[in-house]
N, CA and C atoms as an extended XYZ file, in Angstrom:
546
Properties=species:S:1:pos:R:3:atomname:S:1:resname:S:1:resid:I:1 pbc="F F F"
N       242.794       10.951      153.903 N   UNK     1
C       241.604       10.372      154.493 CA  UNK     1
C       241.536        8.881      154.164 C   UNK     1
N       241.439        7.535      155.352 N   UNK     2
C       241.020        6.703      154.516 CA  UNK     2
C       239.781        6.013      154.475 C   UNK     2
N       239.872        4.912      153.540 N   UNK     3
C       239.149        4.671      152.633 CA  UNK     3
C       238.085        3.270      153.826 C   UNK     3
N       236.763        3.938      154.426 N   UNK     4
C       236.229        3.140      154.896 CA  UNK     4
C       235.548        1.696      154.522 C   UNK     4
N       236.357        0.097      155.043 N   UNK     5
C       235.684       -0.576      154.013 CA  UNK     5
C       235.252       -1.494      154.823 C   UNK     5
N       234.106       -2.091      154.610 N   UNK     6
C       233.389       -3.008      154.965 CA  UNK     6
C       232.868       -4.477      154.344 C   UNK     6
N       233.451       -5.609      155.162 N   UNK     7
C       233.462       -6.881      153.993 CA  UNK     7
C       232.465       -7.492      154.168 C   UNK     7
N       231.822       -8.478      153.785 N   UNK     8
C       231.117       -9.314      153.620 CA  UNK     8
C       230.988      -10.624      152.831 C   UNK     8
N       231.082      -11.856      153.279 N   UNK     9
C       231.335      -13.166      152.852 CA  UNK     9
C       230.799      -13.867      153.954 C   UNK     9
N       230.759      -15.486      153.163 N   UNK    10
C       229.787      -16.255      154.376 CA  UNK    10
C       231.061      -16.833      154.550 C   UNK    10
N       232.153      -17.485      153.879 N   UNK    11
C       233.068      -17.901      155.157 CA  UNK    11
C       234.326      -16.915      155.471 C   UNK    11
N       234.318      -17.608      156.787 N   UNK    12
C       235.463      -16.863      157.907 CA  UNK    12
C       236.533      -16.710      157.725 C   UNK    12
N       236.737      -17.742      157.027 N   UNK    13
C       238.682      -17.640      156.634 CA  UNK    13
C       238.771      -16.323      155.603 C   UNK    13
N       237.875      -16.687      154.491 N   UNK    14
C       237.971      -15.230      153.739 CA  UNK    14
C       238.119      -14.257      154.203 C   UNK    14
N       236.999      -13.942      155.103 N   UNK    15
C       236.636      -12.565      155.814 CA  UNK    15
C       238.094      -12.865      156.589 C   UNK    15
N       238.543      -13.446      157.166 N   UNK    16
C       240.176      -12.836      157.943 CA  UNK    16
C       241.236      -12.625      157.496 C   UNK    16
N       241.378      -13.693      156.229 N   UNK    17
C       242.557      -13.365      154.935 CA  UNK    17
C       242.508      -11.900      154.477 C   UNK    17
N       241.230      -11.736      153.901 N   UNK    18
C       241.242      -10.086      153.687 CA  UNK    18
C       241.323       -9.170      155.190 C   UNK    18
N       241.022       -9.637      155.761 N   UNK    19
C       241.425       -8.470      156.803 CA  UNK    19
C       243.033       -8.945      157.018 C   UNK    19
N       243.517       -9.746      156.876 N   UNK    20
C       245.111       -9.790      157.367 CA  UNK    20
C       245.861       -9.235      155.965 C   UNK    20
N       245.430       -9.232      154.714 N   UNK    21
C       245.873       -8.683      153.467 CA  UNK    21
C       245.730       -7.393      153.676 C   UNK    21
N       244.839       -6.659      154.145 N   UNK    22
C       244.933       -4.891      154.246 CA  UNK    22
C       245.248       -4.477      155.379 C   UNK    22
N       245.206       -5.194      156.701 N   UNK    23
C       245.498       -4.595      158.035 CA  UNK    23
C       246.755       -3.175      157.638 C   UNK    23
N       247.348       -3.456      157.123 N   UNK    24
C       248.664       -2.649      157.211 CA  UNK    24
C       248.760       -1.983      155.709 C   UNK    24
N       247.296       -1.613      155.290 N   UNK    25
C       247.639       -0.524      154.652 CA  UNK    25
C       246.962        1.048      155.162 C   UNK    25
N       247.630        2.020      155.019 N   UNK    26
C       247.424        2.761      155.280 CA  UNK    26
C       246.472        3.145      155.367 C   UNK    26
N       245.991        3.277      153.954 N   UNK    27
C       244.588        4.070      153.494 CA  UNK    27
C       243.632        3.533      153.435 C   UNK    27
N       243.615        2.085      154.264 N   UNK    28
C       242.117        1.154      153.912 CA  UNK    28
C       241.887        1.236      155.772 C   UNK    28
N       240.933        0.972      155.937 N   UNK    29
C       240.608        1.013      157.201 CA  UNK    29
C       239.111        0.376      157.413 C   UNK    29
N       238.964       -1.377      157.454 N   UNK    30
C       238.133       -2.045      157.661 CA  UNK    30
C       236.838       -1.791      159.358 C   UNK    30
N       235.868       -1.447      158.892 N   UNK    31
C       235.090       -1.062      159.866 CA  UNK    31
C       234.050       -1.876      160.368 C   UNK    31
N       233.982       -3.031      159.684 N   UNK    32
C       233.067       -3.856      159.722 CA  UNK    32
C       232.592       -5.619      158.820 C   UNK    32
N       232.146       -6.647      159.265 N   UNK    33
C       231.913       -7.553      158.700 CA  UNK    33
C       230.773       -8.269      158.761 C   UNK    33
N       230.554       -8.977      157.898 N   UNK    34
C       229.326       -9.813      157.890 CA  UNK    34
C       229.089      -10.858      157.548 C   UNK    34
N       228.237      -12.140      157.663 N   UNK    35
C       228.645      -13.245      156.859 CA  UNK    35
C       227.274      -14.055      155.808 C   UNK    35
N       226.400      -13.102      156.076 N   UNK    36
C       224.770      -13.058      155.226 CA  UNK    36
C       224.513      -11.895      154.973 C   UNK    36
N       223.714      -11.717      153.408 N   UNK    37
C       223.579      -10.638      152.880 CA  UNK    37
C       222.715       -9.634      154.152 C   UNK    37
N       221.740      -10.103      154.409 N   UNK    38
C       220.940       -9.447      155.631 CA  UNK    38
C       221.359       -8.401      156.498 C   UNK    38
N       222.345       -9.486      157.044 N   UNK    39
C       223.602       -8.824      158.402 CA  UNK    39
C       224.070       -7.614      157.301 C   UNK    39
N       224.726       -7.802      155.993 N   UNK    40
C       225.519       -6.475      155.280 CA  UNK    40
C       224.567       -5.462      155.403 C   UNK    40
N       223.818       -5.616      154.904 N   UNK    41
C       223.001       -4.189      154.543 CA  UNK    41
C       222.699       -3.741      156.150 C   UNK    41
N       222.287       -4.399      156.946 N   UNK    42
C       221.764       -3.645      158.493 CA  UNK    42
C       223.339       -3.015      159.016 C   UNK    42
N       224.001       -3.842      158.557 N   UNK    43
C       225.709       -3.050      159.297 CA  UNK    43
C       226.273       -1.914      158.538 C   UNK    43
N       226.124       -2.062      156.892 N   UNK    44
C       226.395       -0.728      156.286 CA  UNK    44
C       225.617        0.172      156.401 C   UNK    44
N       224.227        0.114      156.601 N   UNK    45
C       223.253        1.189      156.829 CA  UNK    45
C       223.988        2.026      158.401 C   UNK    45
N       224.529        1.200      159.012 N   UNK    46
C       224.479        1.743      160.715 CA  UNK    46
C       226.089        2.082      160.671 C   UNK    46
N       227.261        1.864      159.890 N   UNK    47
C       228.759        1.891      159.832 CA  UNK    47
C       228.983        2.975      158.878 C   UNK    47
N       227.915        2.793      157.604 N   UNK    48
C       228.148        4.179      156.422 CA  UNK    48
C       229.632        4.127      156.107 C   UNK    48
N       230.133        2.646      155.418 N   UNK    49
C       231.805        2.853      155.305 CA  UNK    49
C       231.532        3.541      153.743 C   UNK    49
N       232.769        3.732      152.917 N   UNK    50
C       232.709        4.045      151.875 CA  UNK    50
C       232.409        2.982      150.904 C   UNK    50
N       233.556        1.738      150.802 N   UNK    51
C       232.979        1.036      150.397 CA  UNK    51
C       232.386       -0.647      150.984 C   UNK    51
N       232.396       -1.592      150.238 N   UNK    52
C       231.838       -2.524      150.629 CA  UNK    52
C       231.970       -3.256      149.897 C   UNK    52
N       232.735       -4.528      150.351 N   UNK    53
C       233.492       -5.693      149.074 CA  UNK    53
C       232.535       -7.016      149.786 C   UNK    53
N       231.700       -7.331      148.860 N   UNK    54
C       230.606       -8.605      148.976 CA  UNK    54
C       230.683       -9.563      148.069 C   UNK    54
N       230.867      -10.834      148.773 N   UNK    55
C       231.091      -12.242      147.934 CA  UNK    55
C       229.133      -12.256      146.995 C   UNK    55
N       229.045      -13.500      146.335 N   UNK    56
C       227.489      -13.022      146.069 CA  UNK    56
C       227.008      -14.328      146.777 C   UNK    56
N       227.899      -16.002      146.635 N   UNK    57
C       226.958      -17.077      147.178 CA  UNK    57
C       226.947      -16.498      149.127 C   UNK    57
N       226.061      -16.314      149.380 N   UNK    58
C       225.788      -16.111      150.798 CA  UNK    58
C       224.321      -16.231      151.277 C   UNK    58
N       224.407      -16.849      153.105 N   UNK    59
C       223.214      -17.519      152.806 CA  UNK    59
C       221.872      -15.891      153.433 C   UNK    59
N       220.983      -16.367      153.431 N   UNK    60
C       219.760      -15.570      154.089 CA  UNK    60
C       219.518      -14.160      152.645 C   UNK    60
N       220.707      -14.051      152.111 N   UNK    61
C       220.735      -13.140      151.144 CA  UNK    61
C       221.717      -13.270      150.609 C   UNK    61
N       221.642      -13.174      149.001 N   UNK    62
C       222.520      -13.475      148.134 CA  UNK    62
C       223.356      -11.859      147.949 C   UNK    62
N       225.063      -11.814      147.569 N   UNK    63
C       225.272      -10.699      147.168 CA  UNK    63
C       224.583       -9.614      146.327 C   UNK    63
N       223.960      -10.224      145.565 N   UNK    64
C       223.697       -9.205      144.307 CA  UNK    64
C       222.073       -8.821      144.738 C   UNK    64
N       221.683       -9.675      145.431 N   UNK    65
C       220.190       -8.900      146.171 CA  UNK    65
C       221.012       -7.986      147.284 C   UNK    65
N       221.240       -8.156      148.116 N   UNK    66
C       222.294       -7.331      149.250 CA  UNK    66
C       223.052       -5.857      148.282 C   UNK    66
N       223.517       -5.847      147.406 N   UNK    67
C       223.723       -5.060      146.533 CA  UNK    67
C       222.569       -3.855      146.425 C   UNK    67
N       221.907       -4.401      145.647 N   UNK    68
C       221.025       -4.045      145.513 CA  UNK    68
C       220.343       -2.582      146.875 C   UNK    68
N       219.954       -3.342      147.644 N   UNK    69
C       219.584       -2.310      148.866 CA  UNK    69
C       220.213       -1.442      149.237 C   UNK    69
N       221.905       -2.180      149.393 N   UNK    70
C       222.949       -1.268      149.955 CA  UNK    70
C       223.247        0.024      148.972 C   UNK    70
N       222.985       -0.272      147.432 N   UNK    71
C       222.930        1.030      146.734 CA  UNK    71
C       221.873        1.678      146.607 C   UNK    71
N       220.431        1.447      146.926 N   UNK    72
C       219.319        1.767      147.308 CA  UNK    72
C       219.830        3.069      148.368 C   UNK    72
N       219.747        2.042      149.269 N   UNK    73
C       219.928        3.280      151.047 CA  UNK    73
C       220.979        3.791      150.929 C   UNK    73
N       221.758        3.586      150.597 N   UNK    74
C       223.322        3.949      150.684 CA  UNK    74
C       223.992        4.349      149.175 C   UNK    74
N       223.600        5.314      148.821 N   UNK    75
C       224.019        5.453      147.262 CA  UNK    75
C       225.663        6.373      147.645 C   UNK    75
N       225.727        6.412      148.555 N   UNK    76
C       227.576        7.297      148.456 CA  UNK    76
C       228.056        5.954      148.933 C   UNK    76
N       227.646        4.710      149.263 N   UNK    77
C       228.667        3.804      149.408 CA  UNK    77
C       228.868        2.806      147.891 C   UNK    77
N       230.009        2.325      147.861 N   UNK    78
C       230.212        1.695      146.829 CA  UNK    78
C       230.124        0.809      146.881 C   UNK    78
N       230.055       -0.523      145.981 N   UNK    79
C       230.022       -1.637      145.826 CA  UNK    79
C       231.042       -2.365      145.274 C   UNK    79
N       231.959       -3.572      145.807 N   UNK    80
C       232.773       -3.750      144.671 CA  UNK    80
C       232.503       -5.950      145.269 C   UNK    80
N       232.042       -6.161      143.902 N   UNK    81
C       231.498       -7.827      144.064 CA  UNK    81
C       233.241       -8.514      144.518 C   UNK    81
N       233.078       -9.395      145.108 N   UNK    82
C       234.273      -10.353      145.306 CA  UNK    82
C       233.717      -11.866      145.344 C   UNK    82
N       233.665      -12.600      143.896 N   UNK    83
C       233.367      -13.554      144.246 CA  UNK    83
C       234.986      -14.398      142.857 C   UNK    83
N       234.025      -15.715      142.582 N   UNK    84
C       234.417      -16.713      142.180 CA  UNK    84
C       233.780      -17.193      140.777 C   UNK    84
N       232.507      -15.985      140.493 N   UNK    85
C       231.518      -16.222      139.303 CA  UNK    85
C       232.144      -15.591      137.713 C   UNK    85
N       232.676      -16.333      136.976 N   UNK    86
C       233.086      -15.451      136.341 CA  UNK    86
C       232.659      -15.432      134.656 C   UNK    86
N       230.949      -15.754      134.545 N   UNK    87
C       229.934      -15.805      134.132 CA  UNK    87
C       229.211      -14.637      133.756 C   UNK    87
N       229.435      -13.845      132.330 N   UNK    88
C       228.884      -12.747      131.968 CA  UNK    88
C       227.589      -12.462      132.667 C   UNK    88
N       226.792      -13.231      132.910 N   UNK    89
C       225.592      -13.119      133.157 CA  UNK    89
C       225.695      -12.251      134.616 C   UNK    89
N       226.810      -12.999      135.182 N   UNK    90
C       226.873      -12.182      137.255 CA  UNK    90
C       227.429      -11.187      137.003 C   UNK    90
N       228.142      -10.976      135.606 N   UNK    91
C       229.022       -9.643      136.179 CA  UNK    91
C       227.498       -8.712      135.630 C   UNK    91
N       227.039       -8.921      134.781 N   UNK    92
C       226.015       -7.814      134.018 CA  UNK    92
C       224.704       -7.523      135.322 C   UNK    92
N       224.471       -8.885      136.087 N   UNK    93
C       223.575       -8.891      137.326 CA  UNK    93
C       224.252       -7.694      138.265 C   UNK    93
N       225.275       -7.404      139.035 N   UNK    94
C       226.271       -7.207      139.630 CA  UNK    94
C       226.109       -5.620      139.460 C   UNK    94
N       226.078       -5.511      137.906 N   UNK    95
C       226.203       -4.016      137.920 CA  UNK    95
C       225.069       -3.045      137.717 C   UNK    95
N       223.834       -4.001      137.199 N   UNK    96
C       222.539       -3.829      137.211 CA  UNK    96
C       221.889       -3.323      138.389 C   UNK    96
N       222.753       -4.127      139.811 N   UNK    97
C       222.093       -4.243      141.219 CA  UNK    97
C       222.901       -2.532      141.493 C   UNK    97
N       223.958       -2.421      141.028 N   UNK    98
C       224.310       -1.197      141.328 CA  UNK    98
C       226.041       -1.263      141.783 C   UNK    98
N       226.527       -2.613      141.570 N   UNK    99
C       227.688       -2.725      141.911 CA  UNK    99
C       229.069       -1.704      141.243 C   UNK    99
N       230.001       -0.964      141.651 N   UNK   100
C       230.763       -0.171      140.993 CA  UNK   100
C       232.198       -1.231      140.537 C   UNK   100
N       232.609       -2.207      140.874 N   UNK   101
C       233.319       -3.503      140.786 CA  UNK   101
C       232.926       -4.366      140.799 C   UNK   101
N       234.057       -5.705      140.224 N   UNK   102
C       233.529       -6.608      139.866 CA  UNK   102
C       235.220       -7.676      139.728 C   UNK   102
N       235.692       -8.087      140.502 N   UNK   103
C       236.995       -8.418      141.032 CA  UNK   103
C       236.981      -10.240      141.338 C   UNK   103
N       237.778      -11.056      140.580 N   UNK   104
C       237.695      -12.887      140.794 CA  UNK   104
C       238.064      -13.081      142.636 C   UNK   104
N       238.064      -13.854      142.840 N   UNK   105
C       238.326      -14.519      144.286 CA  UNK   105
C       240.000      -14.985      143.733 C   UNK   105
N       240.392      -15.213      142.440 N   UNK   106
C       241.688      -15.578      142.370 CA  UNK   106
C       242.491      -14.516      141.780 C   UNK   106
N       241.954      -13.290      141.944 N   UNK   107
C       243.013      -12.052      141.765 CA  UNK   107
C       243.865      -12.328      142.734 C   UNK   107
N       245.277      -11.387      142.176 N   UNK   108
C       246.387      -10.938      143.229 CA  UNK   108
C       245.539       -9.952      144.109 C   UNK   108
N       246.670      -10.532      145.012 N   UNK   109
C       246.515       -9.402      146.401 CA  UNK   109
C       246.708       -7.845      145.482 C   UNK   109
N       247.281       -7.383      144.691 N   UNK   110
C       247.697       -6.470      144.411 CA  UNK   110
C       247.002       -6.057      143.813 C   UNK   110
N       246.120       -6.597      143.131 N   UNK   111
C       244.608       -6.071      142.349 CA  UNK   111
C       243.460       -5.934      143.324 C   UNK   111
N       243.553       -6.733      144.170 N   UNK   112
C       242.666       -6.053      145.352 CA  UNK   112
C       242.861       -4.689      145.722 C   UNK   112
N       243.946       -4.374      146.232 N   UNK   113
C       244.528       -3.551      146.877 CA  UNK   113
C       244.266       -2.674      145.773 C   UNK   113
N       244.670       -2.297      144.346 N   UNK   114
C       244.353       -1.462      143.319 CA  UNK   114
C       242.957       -0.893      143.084 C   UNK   114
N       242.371       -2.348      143.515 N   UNK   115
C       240.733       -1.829      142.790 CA  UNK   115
C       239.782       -1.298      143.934 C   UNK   115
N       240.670       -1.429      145.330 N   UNK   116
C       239.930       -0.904      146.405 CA  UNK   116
C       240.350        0.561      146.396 C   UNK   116
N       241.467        1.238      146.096 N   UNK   117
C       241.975        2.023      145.961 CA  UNK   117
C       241.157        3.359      144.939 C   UNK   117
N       241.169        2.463      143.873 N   UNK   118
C       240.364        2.551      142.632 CA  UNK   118
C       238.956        3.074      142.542 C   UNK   118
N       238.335        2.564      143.409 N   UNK   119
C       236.974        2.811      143.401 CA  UNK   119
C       236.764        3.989      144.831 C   UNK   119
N       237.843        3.823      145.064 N   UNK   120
C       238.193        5.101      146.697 CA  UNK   120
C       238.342        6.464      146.065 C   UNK   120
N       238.736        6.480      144.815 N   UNK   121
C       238.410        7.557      144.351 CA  UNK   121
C       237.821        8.011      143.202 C   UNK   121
N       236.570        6.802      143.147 N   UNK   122
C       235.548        7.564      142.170 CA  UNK   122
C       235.691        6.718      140.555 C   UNK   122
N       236.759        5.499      141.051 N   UNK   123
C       236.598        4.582      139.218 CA  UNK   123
C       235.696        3.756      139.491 C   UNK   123
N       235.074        2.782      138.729 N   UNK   124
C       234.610        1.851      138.564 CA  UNK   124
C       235.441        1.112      138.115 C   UNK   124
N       235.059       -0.585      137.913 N   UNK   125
C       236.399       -1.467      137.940 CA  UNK   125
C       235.834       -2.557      137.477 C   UNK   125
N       236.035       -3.296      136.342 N   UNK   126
C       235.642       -4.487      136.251 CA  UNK   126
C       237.084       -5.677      135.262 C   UNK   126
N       237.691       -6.259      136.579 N   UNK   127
C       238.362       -7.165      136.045 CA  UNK   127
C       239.096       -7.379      134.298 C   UNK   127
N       239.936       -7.419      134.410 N   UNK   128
C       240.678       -7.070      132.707 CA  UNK   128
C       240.512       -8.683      132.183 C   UNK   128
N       240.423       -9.525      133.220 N   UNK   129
C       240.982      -11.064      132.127 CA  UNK   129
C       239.247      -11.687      132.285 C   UNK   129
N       238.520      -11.003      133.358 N   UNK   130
C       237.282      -11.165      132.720 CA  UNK   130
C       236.325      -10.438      131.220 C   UNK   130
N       237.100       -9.196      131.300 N   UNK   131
C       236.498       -8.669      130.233 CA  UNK   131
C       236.570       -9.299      128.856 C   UNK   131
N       238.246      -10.181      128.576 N   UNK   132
C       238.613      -10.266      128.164 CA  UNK   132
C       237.712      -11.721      127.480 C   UNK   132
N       237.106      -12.146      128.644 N   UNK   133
C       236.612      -13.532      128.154 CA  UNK   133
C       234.967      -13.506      127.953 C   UNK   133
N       234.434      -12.398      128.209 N   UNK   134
C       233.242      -12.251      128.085 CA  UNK   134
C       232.752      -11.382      126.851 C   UNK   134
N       233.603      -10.567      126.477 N   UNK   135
C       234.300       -9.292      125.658 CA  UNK   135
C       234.436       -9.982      124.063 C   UNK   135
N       234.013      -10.337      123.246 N   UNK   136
C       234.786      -10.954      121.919 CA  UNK   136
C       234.404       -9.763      120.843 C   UNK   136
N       233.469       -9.050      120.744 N   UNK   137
C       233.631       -7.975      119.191 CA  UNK   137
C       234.012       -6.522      119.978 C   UNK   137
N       233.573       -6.262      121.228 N   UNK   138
C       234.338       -4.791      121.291 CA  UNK   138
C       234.589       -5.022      122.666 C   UNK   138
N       236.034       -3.604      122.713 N   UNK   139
C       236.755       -4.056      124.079 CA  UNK   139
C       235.695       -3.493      124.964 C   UNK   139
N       235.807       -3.858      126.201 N   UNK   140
C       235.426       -3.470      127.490 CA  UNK   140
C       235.947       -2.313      128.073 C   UNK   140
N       235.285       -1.293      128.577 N   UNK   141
C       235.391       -0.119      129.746 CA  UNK   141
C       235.748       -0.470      130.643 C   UNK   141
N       236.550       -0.652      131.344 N   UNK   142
C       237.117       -0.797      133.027 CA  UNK   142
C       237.215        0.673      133.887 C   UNK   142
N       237.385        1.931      133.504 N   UNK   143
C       237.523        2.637      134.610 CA  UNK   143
C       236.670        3.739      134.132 C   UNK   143
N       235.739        4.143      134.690 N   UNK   144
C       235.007        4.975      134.249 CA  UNK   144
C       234.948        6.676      135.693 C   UNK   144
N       235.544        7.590      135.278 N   UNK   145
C       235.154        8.841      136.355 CA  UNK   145
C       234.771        9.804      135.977 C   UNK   145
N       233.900       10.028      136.826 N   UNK   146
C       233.496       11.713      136.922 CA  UNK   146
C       234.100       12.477      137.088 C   UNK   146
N       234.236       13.811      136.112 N   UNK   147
C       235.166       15.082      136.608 CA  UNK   147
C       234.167       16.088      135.959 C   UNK   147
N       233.842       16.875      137.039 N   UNK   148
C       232.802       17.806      136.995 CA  UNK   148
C       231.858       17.307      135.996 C   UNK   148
N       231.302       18.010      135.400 N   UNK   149
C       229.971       16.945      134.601 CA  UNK   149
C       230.394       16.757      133.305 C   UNK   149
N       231.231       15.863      133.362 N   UNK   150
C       231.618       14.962      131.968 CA  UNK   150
C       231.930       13.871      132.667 C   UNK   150
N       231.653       13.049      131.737 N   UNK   151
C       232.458       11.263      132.516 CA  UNK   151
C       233.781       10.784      131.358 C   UNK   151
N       235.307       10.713      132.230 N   UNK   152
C       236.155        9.925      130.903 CA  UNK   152
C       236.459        8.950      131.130 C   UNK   152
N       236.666        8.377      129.815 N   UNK   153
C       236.760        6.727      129.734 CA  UNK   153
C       238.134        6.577      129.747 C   UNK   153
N       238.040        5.124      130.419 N   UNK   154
C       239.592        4.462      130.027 CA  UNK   154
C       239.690        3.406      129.629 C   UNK   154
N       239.708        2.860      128.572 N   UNK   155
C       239.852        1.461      128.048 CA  UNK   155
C       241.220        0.717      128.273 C   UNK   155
N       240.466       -0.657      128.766 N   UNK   156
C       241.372       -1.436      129.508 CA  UNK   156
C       242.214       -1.841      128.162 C   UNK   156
N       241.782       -1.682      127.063 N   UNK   157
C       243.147       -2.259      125.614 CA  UNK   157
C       244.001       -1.020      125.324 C   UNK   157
N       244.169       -0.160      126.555 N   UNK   158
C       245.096        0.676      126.498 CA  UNK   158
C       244.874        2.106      125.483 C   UNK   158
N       243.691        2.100      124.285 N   UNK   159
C       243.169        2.893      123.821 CA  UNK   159
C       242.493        3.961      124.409 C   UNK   159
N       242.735        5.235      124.345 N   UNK   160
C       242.257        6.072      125.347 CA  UNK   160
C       241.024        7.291      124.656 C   UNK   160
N       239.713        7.162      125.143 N   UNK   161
C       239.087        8.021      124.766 CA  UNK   161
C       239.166        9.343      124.947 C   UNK   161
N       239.528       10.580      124.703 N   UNK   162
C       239.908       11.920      124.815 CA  UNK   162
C       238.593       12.603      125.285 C   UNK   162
N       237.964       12.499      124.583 N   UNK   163
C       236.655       13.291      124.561 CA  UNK   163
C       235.310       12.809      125.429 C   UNK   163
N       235.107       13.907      126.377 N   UNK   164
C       234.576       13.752      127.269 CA  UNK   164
C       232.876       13.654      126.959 C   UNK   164
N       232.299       12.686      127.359 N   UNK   165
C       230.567       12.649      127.395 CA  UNK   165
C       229.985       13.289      128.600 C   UNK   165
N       229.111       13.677      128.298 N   UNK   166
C       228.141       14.257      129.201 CA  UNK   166
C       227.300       13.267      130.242 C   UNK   166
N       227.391       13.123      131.188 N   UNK   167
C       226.710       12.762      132.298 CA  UNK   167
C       225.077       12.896      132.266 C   UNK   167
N       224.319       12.743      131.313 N   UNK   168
C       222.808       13.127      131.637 CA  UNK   168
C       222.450       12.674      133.184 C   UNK   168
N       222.162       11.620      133.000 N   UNK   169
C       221.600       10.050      133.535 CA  UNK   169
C       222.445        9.841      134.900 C   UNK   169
N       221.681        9.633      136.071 N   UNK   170
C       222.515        9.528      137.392 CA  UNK   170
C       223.459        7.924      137.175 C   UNK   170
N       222.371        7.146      136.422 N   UNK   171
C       223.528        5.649      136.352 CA  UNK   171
C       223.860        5.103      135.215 C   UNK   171
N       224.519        7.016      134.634 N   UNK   172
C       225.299        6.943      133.159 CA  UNK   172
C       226.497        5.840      133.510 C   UNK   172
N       227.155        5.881      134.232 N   UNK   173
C       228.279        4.997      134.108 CA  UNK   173
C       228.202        3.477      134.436 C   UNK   173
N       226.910        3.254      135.052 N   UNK   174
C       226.618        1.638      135.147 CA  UNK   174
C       226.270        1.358      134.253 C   UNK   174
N       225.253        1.910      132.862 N   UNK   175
C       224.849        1.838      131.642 CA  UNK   175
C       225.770        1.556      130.966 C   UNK   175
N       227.277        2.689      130.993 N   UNK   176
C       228.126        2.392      129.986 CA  UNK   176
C       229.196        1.221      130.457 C   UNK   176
N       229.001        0.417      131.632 N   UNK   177
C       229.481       -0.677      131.943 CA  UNK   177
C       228.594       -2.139      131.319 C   UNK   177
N       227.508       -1.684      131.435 N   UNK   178
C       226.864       -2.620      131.327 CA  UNK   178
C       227.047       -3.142      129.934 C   UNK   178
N       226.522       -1.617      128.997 N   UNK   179
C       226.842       -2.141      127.437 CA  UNK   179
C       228.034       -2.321      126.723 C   UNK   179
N       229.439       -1.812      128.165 N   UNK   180
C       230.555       -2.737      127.049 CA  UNK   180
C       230.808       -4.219      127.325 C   UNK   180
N       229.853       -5.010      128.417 N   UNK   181
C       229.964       -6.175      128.466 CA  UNK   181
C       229.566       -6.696      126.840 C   UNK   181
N       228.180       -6.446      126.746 N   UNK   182
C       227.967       -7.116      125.335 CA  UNK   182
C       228.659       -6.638      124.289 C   UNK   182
C-alpha cells in the first residue's frame, strides 16, 4: 500500500524538488500541495493523505499553527515538520502542536526518503544531528512505536531499551519526545 503524502511550503521550487525527489518511489505517492498554512489544513481535511511534510515559515499560517489543526481534525494523519529551524525551542513547539517528525531542510535526500518511510509505519522521528545539539545530559528518543499496547523505544546512541512501557496516555509518545529534548 502506499504511503499517501501531502506537502506543504510557501516556495515553489521546494514544493517541486520534493516532488521530483520522490516521483519515482514506489511507495510514496504525493496527493497534494499547498503553499499557506490555511490552504494545508482545507486540502488535508478534503485529500485525508497519510502523511503531511510542512515547512513552518509560511504565510496566512505558520506550520506549527497548521499542525496543530491538521492533528486536531485529522489525528490518523501524520505530521512530519520540514523546515530550516534548528532551535530547540521549534522542535519542542513542533511536537507539542502534534507533529510526529521533525527533519532540517539540509538533510540528505536519503533521510527524507527514510523518515517518510519511517513514520509510514507508525515511528516517530526526530533528526539525529539535531538531537545531538539540543541533547547535552541525556540522549534523545528518535523512534518511538506502538505494538499492541506497549510503546518500544529506540535510542538514536544506538542503546536499546528492551522493556516495553505501557501506553496509558493517547499522546504517550509525543510526551516521551518531548521530555527527551530536555
Amino acid at each position: 500500500m502506499k504511503i499517501k503524502l501531502f506537502l506543504a511550503d510557501d516556495q515553489y521550487l521546494m514544493l517541486e524538488g520534493i516532488k521530483a525527489i520522490l516521483k519515482h518511489e514506489p511507495e510514496i505517492e504525493i496527493v497534494g500541495t499547498a503553499q499557506d498554512g490555511h490552504s494545508a489544513i482545507n486540502q488535508v481535511i478534503k485529500l485525508q493523505p497519510d502523511l503531511v511534510l510542512i515547512d513552518i515559515e509560511m504565510p496566512k499560517m505558520n506550520g506549527i499553527v497548521a499542525t496543530k489543526y491538521i492533528c486536531q481534525y485529522m489525528p490518523d494523519t501524520r505530521v512530519i515538520v520540514l523546515t530550516s529551524h534548528k532551535q530547540p525551542s521549534y522542535i519542542t513547539q513542533a511536537l507539542q502542536a502534534g507533529a510526529s517528525g521533525y527533519l532540517l531542510k539540509d538533510s540528505l535526500v536519503e533521510d527524507l526518503k527514510r523518515t517518510i518511510r519511517s513514520l509510514g509505519k507508525g515511528y516517530d522521528y526526530v533528526e539525529a544531528k539535531l538531537s545531538t545539539k539540543t541533547v547535552k545530559r541525556r540522549p534523545i528518543i528518535s523512534m518511538i512505536k506502538y505494538q499492541k499496547k506497549s510503546v518500544y523505544l529506540q535510542n538514536i546512541t544506538k542503546a536499546f531499551i528492551n522493556q516495553p512501557l505501557k501506553a496509558n496516555a493517547p499522546n504517550f509518545r509525543k510526551l516521551l519526545l518531548i521530555l527527551a529534548i530536555f
